[in-house]
mmCIF file of C-alpha atoms in Angstrom:
data_model
loop_
_atom_site.group_PDB
_atom_site.id
_atom_site.type_symbol
_atom_site.label_atom_id
_atom_site.label_comp_id
_atom_site.label_asym_id
_atom_site.label_seq_id
_atom_site.Cartn_x
_atom_site.Cartn_y
_atom_site.Cartn_z
ATOM 1 C CA UNK A 1 17.122 9.734 -97.446
ATOM 2 C CA UNK A 2 18.769 11.225 -100.503
ATOM 3 C CA UNK A 3 21.962 10.690 -102.380
ATOM 4 C CA UNK A 4 24.803 13.174 -102.324
ATOM 5 C CA UNK A 5 26.648 15.063 -105.024
ATOM 6 C CA UNK A 6 23.850 15.575 -107.531
ATOM 7 C CA UNK A 7 24.585 16.403 -111.126
ATOM 8 C CA UNK A 8 24.109 20.050 -112.126
ATOM 9 C CA UNK A 9 22.609 18.976 -115.479
ATOM 10 C CA UNK A 10 19.986 16.877 -113.703
ATOM 11 C CA UNK A 11 18.822 19.865 -111.659
ATOM 12 C CA UNK A 12 17.145 19.025 -108.395
ATOM 13 C CA UNK A 13 15.030 16.159 -109.718
ATOM 14 C CA UNK A 14 14.134 13.541 -107.099
ATOM 15 C CA UNK A 15 13.952 9.954 -108.349
ATOM 16 C CA UNK A 16 11.887 7.012 -107.119
ATOM 17 C CA UNK A 17 12.870 3.479 -108.136
ATOM 18 C CA UNK A 18 10.607 0.456 -107.631
ATOM 19 C CA UNK A 19 8.727 -2.356 -109.317
ATOM 20 C CA UNK A 20 5.408 -2.900 -111.091
ATOM 21 C CA UNK A 21 3.598 -4.722 -108.329
ATOM 22 C CA UNK A 22 5.064 -6.386 -105.280
ATOM 23 C CA UNK A 23 2.907 -9.481 -104.641
ATOM 24 C CA UNK A 24 4.570 -12.373 -106.436
ATOM 25 C CA UNK A 25 4.869 -15.770 -104.773
ATOM 26 C CA UNK A 26 7.840 -16.591 -107.021
ATOM 27 C CA UNK A 27 9.760 -13.765 -105.319
ATOM 28 C CA UNK A 28 9.806 -15.957 -102.207
ATOM 29 C CA UNK A 29 11.484 -18.773 -104.134
ATOM 30 C CA UNK A 30 13.855 -16.257 -105.715
ATOM 31 C CA UNK A 31 14.926 -14.992 -102.302
ATOM 32 C CA UNK A 32 13.544 -11.444 -102.412
ATOM 33 C CA UNK A 33 11.088 -12.298 -99.633
ATOM 34 C CA UNK A 34 12.015 -14.571 -96.702
ATOM 35 C CA UNK A 35 10.954 -18.241 -96.916
ATOM 36 C CA UNK A 36 7.320 -18.753 -95.982
ATOM 37 C CA UNK A 37 6.241 -15.163 -96.689
ATOM 38 C CA UNK A 38 2.502 -14.961 -97.358
ATOM 39 C CA UNK A 39 0.941 -12.558 -99.862
ATOM 40 C CA UNK A 40 -0.549 -10.454 -97.091
ATOM 41 C CA UNK A 41 2.903 -9.909 -95.593
ATOM 42 C CA UNK A 42 4.670 -8.802 -98.757
ATOM 43 C CA UNK A 43 3.874 -5.083 -98.843
ATOM 44 C CA UNK A 44 5.194 -4.469 -95.335
ATOM 45 C CA UNK A 45 8.457 -6.146 -96.399
ATOM 46 C CA UNK A 46 8.602 -4.450 -99.803
ATOM 47 C CA UNK A 47 8.380 -0.939 -98.344
ATOM 48 C CA UNK A 48 11.598 -1.630 -96.448
ATOM 49 C CA UNK A 49 13.388 -1.990 -99.788
ATOM 50 C CA UNK A 50 11.737 0.499 -102.151
ATOM 51 C CA UNK A 51 9.944 3.866 -101.838
ATOM 52 C CA UNK A 52 7.325 3.242 -104.541
ATOM 53 C CA UNK A 53 5.269 0.530 -106.221
ATOM 54 C CA UNK A 54 2.619 0.223 -108.883
ATOM 55 C CA UNK A 55 -0.735 -1.284 -107.960
ATOM 56 C CA UNK A 56 -1.307 -3.727 -110.803
ATOM 57 C CA UNK A 57 -4.443 -5.301 -109.373
ATOM 58 C CA UNK A 58 -6.354 -2.087 -109.996
ATOM 59 C CA UNK A 59 -6.130 -2.980 -113.699
ATOM 60 C CA UNK A 60 -8.007 -6.233 -113.089
ATOM 61 C CA UNK A 61 -10.567 -4.907 -110.615
ATOM 62 C CA UNK A 62 -11.883 -1.516 -109.614
ATOM 63 C CA UNK A 63 -10.058 -0.191 -106.536
ATOM 64 C CA UNK A 64 -12.050 0.112 -103.319
ATOM 65 C CA UNK A 65 -11.203 2.861 -100.884
ATOM 66 C CA UNK A 66 -11.314 0.493 -97.900
ATOM 67 C CA UNK A 67 -8.775 -1.879 -99.451
ATOM 68 C CA UNK A 68 -6.532 0.973 -100.580
ATOM 69 C CA UNK A 69 -6.607 2.421 -97.084
ATOM 70 C CA UNK A 70 -5.554 -0.925 -95.610
ATOM 71 C CA UNK A 71 -2.621 -1.089 -98.035
ATOM 72 C CA UNK A 72 -1.678 2.480 -97.283
ATOM 73 C CA UNK A 73 -1.611 1.578 -93.595
ATOM 74 C CA UNK A 74 1.134 -0.982 -94.265
ATOM 75 C CA UNK A 75 3.457 1.641 -95.738
ATOM 76 C CA UNK A 76 5.229 4.640 -94.241
ATOM 77 C CA UNK A 77 3.697 8.072 -94.977
ATOM 78 C CA UNK A 78 6.361 8.946 -97.545
ATOM 79 C CA UNK A 79 5.824 5.765 -99.577
ATOM 80 C CA UNK A 80 4.184 6.350 -102.979
ATOM 81 C CA UNK A 81 1.750 4.261 -105.000
ATOM 82 C CA UNK A 82 0.997 4.455 -108.725
ATOM 83 C CA UNK A 83 -2.442 3.053 -109.544
ATOM 84 C CA UNK A 84 -2.968 1.366 -112.900
ATOM 85 C CA UNK A 85 -6.238 2.421 -114.490
ATOM 86 C CA UNK A 86 -8.808 -0.386 -114.601
ATOM 87 C CA UNK A 87 -9.022 -2.345 -117.849
ATOM 88 C CA UNK A 88 -12.684 -1.457 -118.356
ATOM 89 C CA UNK A 89 -11.413 2.070 -119.076
ATOM 90 C CA UNK A 90 -8.523 1.138 -121.363
ATOM 91 C CA UNK A 91 -8.831 -2.342 -122.839
ATOM 92 C CA UNK A 92 -12.478 -3.402 -122.515
ATOM 93 C CA UNK A 93 -14.330 -0.129 -122.877
ATOM 94 C CA UNK A 94 -18.094 -0.133 -122.510
ATOM 95 C CA UNK A 95 -19.393 3.015 -124.237
ATOM 96 C CA UNK A 96 -22.375 3.495 -121.943
ATOM 97 C CA UNK A 97 -20.600 2.764 -118.672
ATOM 98 C CA UNK A 98 -17.081 4.097 -118.797
ATOM 99 C CA UNK A 99 -17.825 7.556 -117.364
ATOM 100 C CA UNK A 100 -19.423 6.010 -114.265
ATOM 101 C CA UNK A 101 -16.460 3.643 -113.974
ATOM 102 C CA UNK A 102 -14.041 6.559 -114.131
ATOM 103 C CA UNK A 103 -15.881 8.153 -111.223
ATOM 104 C CA UNK A 104 -15.769 4.863 -109.299
ATOM 105 C CA UNK A 105 -12.031 4.575 -109.926
ATOM 106 C CA UNK A 106 -11.497 8.112 -108.680
ATOM 107 C CA UNK A 107 -13.450 7.304 -105.502
ATOM 108 C CA UNK A 108 -11.457 4.104 -104.986
ATOM 109 C CA UNK A 109 -8.068 5.789 -104.990
ATOM 110 C CA UNK A 110 -9.230 8.773 -102.939
ATOM 111 C CA UNK A 111 -7.270 7.674 -99.829
ATOM 112 C CA UNK A 112 -4.023 7.955 -101.804
ATOM 113 C CA UNK A 113 -4.945 11.393 -103.101
ATOM 114 C CA UNK A 114 -5.926 12.638 -99.667
ATOM 115 C CA UNK A 115 -2.710 11.304 -98.114
ATOM 116 C CA UNK A 116 -0.553 12.709 -100.969
ATOM 117 C CA UNK A 117 0.721 9.203 -101.655
ATOM 118 C CA UNK A 118 -0.466 8.907 -105.245
ATOM 119 C CA UNK A 119 2.483 9.182 -107.614
ATOM 120 C CA UNK A 120 0.362 8.780 -110.746
ATOM 121 C CA UNK A 121 -2.607 7.101 -112.351
ATOM 122 C CA UNK A 122 -1.086 4.886 -115.022
ATOM 123 C CA UNK A 123 -3.216 4.967 -118.168
ATOM 124 C CA UNK A 124 -1.813 2.014 -120.095
ATOM 125 C CA UNK A 125 -3.367 1.588 -123.510
ATOM 126 C CA UNK A 126 -3.398 -1.733 -125.391
ATOM 127 C CA UNK A 127 -1.201 -2.583 -128.396
ATOM 128 C CA UNK A 128 -4.144 -2.362 -130.784
ATOM 129 C CA UNK A 129 -5.147 1.115 -129.622
ATOM 130 C CA UNK A 130 -3.799 3.067 -132.607
ATOM 131 C CA UNK A 131 -4.073 6.783 -133.291
ATOM 132 C CA UNK A 132 -7.365 6.607 -135.127
ATOM 133 C CA UNK A 133 -9.942 9.396 -134.892
ATOM 134 C CA UNK A 134 -12.156 7.209 -132.713
ATOM 135 C CA UNK A 135 -9.343 6.407 -130.304
ATOM 136 C CA UNK A 136 -8.125 10.013 -130.191
ATOM 137 C CA UNK A 137 -11.619 11.134 -129.260
ATOM 138 C CA UNK A 138 -11.967 8.503 -126.558
ATOM 139 C CA UNK A 139 -8.591 9.228 -125.019
ATOM 140 C CA UNK A 140 -9.318 12.961 -124.933
ATOM 141 C CA UNK A 141 -12.653 12.319 -123.202
ATOM 142 C CA UNK A 142 -11.026 9.910 -120.745
ATOM 143 C CA UNK A 143 -8.313 12.392 -119.803
ATOM 144 C CA UNK A 144 -10.984 15.063 -119.372
ATOM 145 C CA UNK A 145 -12.915 12.763 -117.048
ATOM 146 C CA UNK A 146 -9.794 12.112 -114.951
ATOM 147 C CA UNK A 147 -8.698 15.743 -114.858
ATOM 148 C CA UNK A 148 -7.130 16.781 -111.585
ATOM 149 C CA UNK A 149 -5.385 13.446 -111.042
ATOM 150 C CA UNK A 150 -1.668 13.017 -111.846
ATOM 151 C CA UNK A 151 -1.923 11.126 -115.132
ATOM 152 C CA UNK A 152 0.812 9.103 -116.824
ATOM 153 C CA UNK A 153 -0.091 7.794 -120.280
ATOM 154 C CA UNK A 154 1.604 4.707 -121.689
ATOM 155 C CA UNK A 155 1.118 3.954 -125.366
ATOM 156 C CA UNK A 156 1.945 0.587 -126.872
ATOM 157 C CA UNK A 157 1.109 1.419 -130.488
ATOM 158 C CA UNK A 158 3.843 3.294 -132.323
ATOM 159 C CA UNK A 159 1.442 5.614 -134.162
ATOM 160 C CA UNK A 160 1.202 7.801 -131.033
ATOM 161 C CA UNK A 161 4.886 8.756 -131.190
ATOM 162 C CA UNK A 162 4.350 12.181 -132.750
ATOM 163 C CA UNK A 163 5.056 15.747 -131.690
ATOM 164 C CA UNK A 164 1.340 16.595 -131.808
ATOM 165 C CA UNK A 165 0.602 13.939 -129.198
ATOM 166 C CA UNK A 166 3.456 15.108 -127.000
ATOM 167 C CA UNK A 167 2.256 18.722 -127.264
ATOM 168 C CA UNK A 168 -1.279 17.746 -126.279
ATOM 169 C CA UNK A 169 -0.056 15.820 -123.231
ATOM 170 C CA UNK A 170 2.043 18.832 -122.289
ATOM 171 C CA UNK A 171 -0.958 21.132 -122.633
ATOM 172 C CA UNK A 172 -2.886 18.855 -120.291
ATOM 173 C CA UNK A 173 -0.042 18.509 -117.790
ATOM 174 C CA UNK A 174 -0.014 14.733 -118.348
ATOM 175 C CA UNK A 175 3.122 12.597 -118.326
ATOM 176 C CA UNK A 176 4.188 10.562 -121.347
ATOM 177 C CA UNK A 177 5.448 7.215 -120.052
ATOM 178 C CA UNK A 178 8.817 6.219 -121.495
ATOM 179 C CA UNK A 179 9.133 2.511 -122.082
ATOM 180 C CA UNK A 180 11.891 -0.006 -122.532
ATOM 181 C CA UNK A 181 10.615 -3.056 -124.382
ATOM 182 C CA UNK A 182 11.637 -5.181 -127.364
ATOM 183 C CA UNK A 183 12.468 -3.233 -130.500
ATOM 184 C CA UNK A 184 9.692 -4.737 -132.601
ATOM 185 C CA UNK A 185 7.803 -3.200 -135.544
ATOM 186 C CA UNK A 186 4.756 -1.202 -134.499
ATOM 187 C CA UNK A 187 5.623 -0.898 -130.821
ATOM 188 C CA UNK A 188 5.995 2.492 -129.196
ATOM 189 C CA UNK A 189 9.691 3.395 -129.242
ATOM 190 C CA UNK A 190 11.950 4.121 -126.292
ATOM 191 C CA UNK A 191 11.953 7.920 -125.961
ATOM 192 C CA UNK A 192 13.241 10.556 -123.569
ATOM 193 C CA UNK A 193 10.425 13.061 -124.134
ATOM 194 C CA UNK A 194 9.248 14.958 -121.040
ATOM 195 C CA UNK A 195 5.740 16.381 -121.341
ATOM 196 C CA UNK A 196 5.183 17.241 -117.683
ATOM 197 C CA UNK A 197 7.754 19.304 -115.752
ATOM 198 C CA UNK A 198 6.425 17.818 -112.516
ATOM 199 C CA UNK A 199 7.074 14.171 -113.383
ATOM 200 C CA UNK A 200 8.723 11.828 -115.841
ATOM 201 C CA UNK A 201 7.935 8.142 -115.696
ATOM 202 C CA UNK A 202 9.888 5.155 -117.083
ATOM 203 C CA UNK A 203 8.697 1.535 -117.218
ATOM 204 C CA UNK A 204 11.154 -1.268 -117.953
ATOM 205 C CA UNK A 205 9.280 -4.204 -119.467
ATOM 206 C CA UNK A 206 12.285 -6.258 -120.551
ATOM 207 C CA UNK A 207 13.493 -7.041 -124.069
ATOM 208 C CA UNK A 208 12.281 -10.594 -124.556
ATOM 209 C CA UNK A 209 11.302 -10.255 -128.209
ATOM 210 C CA UNK A 210 10.651 -13.991 -128.580
ATOM 211 C CA UNK A 211 8.126 -13.966 -125.734
ATOM 212 C CA UNK A 212 6.488 -10.618 -126.451
ATOM 213 C CA UNK A 213 2.802 -10.664 -127.318
ATOM 214 C CA UNK A 214 2.409 -14.424 -126.808
ATOM 215 C CA UNK A 215 -0.208 -13.943 -124.107
ATOM 216 C CA UNK A 216 1.970 -15.474 -121.394
ATOM 217 C CA UNK A 217 3.396 -12.987 -118.935
ATOM 218 C CA UNK A 218 5.957 -15.495 -117.710
ATOM 219 C CA UNK A 219 7.444 -15.362 -121.204
ATOM 220 C CA UNK A 220 6.820 -11.732 -122.080
ATOM 221 C CA UNK A 221 8.390 -10.299 -118.932
ATOM 222 C CA UNK A 222 11.174 -12.820 -118.528
ATOM 223 C CA UNK A 223 14.239 -10.662 -118.982
ATOM 224 C CA UNK A 224 17.250 -9.755 -116.881
ATOM 225 C CA UNK A 225 18.783 -6.370 -117.729
ATOM 226 C CA UNK A 226 22.539 -6.139 -117.794
ATOM 227 C CA UNK A 227 24.253 -3.341 -115.937
ATOM 228 C CA UNK A 228 25.470 -1.940 -119.259
ATOM 229 C CA UNK A 229 21.887 -1.746 -120.566
ATOM 230 C CA UNK A 230 20.759 0.162 -117.481
ATOM 231 C CA UNK A 231 23.816 2.396 -117.539
ATOM 232 C CA UNK A 232 22.988 3.283 -121.140
ATOM 233 C CA UNK A 233 19.487 4.347 -120.023
ATOM 234 C CA UNK A 234 20.942 6.545 -117.296
ATOM 235 C CA UNK A 235 23.483 8.190 -119.579
ATOM 236 C CA UNK A 236 21.332 8.618 -122.680
ATOM 237 C CA UNK A 237 17.842 9.255 -121.321
ATOM 238 C CA UNK A 238 17.367 9.533 -117.561
ATOM 239 C CA UNK A 239 20.014 12.228 -117.116
ATOM 240 C CA UNK A 240 18.276 14.335 -119.756
ATOM 241 C CA UNK A 241 14.784 13.766 -118.382
ATOM 242 C CA UNK A 242 15.942 14.496 -114.842
ATOM 243 C CA UNK A 243 17.143 17.863 -116.096
ATOM 244 C CA UNK A 244 13.638 18.675 -117.360
ATOM 245 C CA UNK A 245 11.410 17.499 -114.492
ATOM 246 C CA UNK A 246 11.158 17.997 -110.758
ATOM 247 C CA UNK A 247 10.521 14.310 -110.013
ATOM 248 C CA UNK A 248 10.971 11.010 -111.802
ATOM 249 C CA UNK A 249 9.678 7.456 -111.389
ATOM 250 C CA UNK A 250 11.403 4.362 -112.784
ATOM 251 C CA UNK A 251 9.786 0.955 -112.303
ATOM 252 C CA UNK A 252 10.548 -2.568 -113.499
ATOM 253 C CA UNK A 253 7.929 -4.931 -114.883
ATOM 254 C CA UNK A 254 10.208 -7.913 -115.608
ATOM 255 C CA UNK A 255 8.895 -9.668 -112.516
ATOM 256 C CA UNK A 256 9.799 -13.254 -113.461
ATOM 257 C CA UNK A 257 12.166 -14.834 -110.923
ATOM 258 C CA UNK A 258 12.429 -11.488 -109.098
ATOM 259 C CA UNK A 259 14.488 -9.970 -111.884
ATOM 260 C CA UNK A 260 12.571 -6.710 -111.397
ATOM 261 C CA UNK A 261 13.773 -5.933 -107.858
ATOM 262 C CA UNK A 262 17.299 -7.082 -108.690
ATOM 263 C CA UNK A 263 17.452 -4.741 -111.675
ATOM 264 C CA UNK A 264 15.869 -1.936 -109.625
ATOM 265 C CA UNK A 265 18.645 -2.226 -107.049
ATOM 266 C CA UNK A 266 21.243 -1.945 -109.820
ATOM 267 C CA UNK A 267 19.555 1.084 -111.369
ATOM 268 C CA UNK A 268 19.317 2.798 -107.971
ATOM 269 C CA UNK A 269 23.038 2.278 -107.466
ATOM 270 C CA UNK A 270 23.797 3.698 -110.901
ATOM 271 C CA UNK A 271 21.621 6.770 -110.306
ATOM 272 C CA UNK A 272 23.609 7.535 -107.179
ATOM 273 C CA UNK A 273 26.846 6.866 -109.055
ATOM 274 C CA UNK A 274 25.852 9.515 -111.596
ATOM 275 C CA UNK A 275 25.083 12.019 -108.861
ATOM 276 C CA UNK A 276 21.304 11.972 -109.139
ATOM 277 C CA UNK A 277 19.013 12.439 -106.154
ATOM 278 C CA UNK A 278 17.506 9.127 -105.107
ATOM 279 C CA UNK A 279 14.581 8.815 -102.724
ATOM 280 C CA UNK A 280 15.111 5.740 -100.590
ATOM 281 C CA UNK A 281 12.816 3.531 -98.562
#
C-alpha cells in the first residue's frame, strides 16, 4: 500500500520505515506487543506493523540459511530484511579467517537474496575504525569480497566524512548510511549524501550524549525523538535524499521502552504528510 500525493521534488522514491531488530522483551511491557508475547511470536506480529526490519543477531553470530528461511516464512513476501554484517568481519577481524567468514555470511543470507527480500547488508564499522591506510585497505578488500550484495556502509568515526570516500562508495554502487546520533566530537556527522541511486539508508540511534559510548545499550539508545526533531529530518534531509534515489530505508535503533516503534510510526505519518511514497506493512 502506498501513500498518495507524492512530492515532485522527491521523485518516485519508495520509502520503508522500521526498526533495528524486533525481538525485545521490554516491548511487551511497553505495550508494543500484547501481554505474554514470547520471543518466537514477535516477528509474525511485527510484520503486521512495519514492512522492514534489521536482523541485529547476525552481528553476534553468523547467519544460517535454515534459520533465515524460518524467519522469512513468518513474513509476507513483500517484507524486507536488512542483515547486519557479523562482528568478526567488522569489529573483531581475524586476518587469516575473514575471507572464509565473508563467504559463510553470504551463504547464510542466501534465502533472502533468492527471495528478493534483502534490503541491504549493513556494514557497521566500530568507532575506533578510523580512515588509516590499514583500515582503508581492509574495507576495500571487504567490499570486494561482498560484491554483488546490496551494501550499506555505516561509519562511526568522523574521519570517513570526505568527498573521496563518498566518491568511492558511489563508484562501487554502495550506500552511505546516514546517521542521527549525539553531536559529539569525532563521531560521523549527520549527512544527506546519497552515493547509490538505488537506495539511501538512515539509522536513528537517538541523541543520548550522556549515555553514548558507556558500553550499556540501555543507556546509549535510550532516547525519545520529538516530532519536531523528526520533522526537521524530513524537511532538511529525507526530502532531498528521496529526490536522488529510487528507494529509501529509515530505521530506529532507540529500542529502549519501545521508543523505536513509536518514533517510527511518527516518522511514517510525517512522510505521508509531506507527500512521500510510503511502503506499508
